[in-house]
Steps between C-alpha positions, in 0.01 A plus 500: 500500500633130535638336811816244449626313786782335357426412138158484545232707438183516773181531316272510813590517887477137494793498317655745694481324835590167327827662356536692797478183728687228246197281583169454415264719679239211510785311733481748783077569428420179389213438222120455570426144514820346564487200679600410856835291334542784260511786802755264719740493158457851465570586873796286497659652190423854694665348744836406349534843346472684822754251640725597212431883522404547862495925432258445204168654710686780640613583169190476357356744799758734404446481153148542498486775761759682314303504130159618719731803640599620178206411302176587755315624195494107336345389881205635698743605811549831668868535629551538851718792600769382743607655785852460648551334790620811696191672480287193614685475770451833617169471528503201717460230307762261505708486173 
């Protein structure tokens, strides 16, 4: 099966998250040996795109939270039931 996002195809889940994000995953990891000057460039480019898209983490919470839910098989997770609120609260713990 291939995965487009956009026009573009993603080979590997590197390219997946960099589609996904419209950024270089190395921006928000960083690389191994980068330099002190090279880390402060980074961090400040990181920087300006979270000033331009302020929702951008909680997105990619939501995002990420939402592929693990329907796809537990592709992650080593075991989904929580959830109980409603009413019946938490009826056995005395606040809800």
């Amino acid at each position: 099966m291939r995965t487009y996002i956009g026009r573009q195809q993603a080979i590997s889940p590197e390219d997946f998250a960099e589609l996904a994000l419209g950024t270089p995953i190395e921006l928000w990891l960083g690389v191994e040996g980068e330099t002190e000057e090279e880390r402060a460039a980074r961090e400040d480019a990181a920087r300006d795109i979270l000033t331009d898209i302020p929702n951008l983490p909680d997105d990619l919470i939501r995002i990420a939270a939402q592929v693990i839910e329907e796809n537990p098989d592709l992650f080593d997770v075991i989904p929580l039931t959830r109980t409603s609120r009413r019946r938490v609260a009826r056995r005395g713990v606040a809800a």
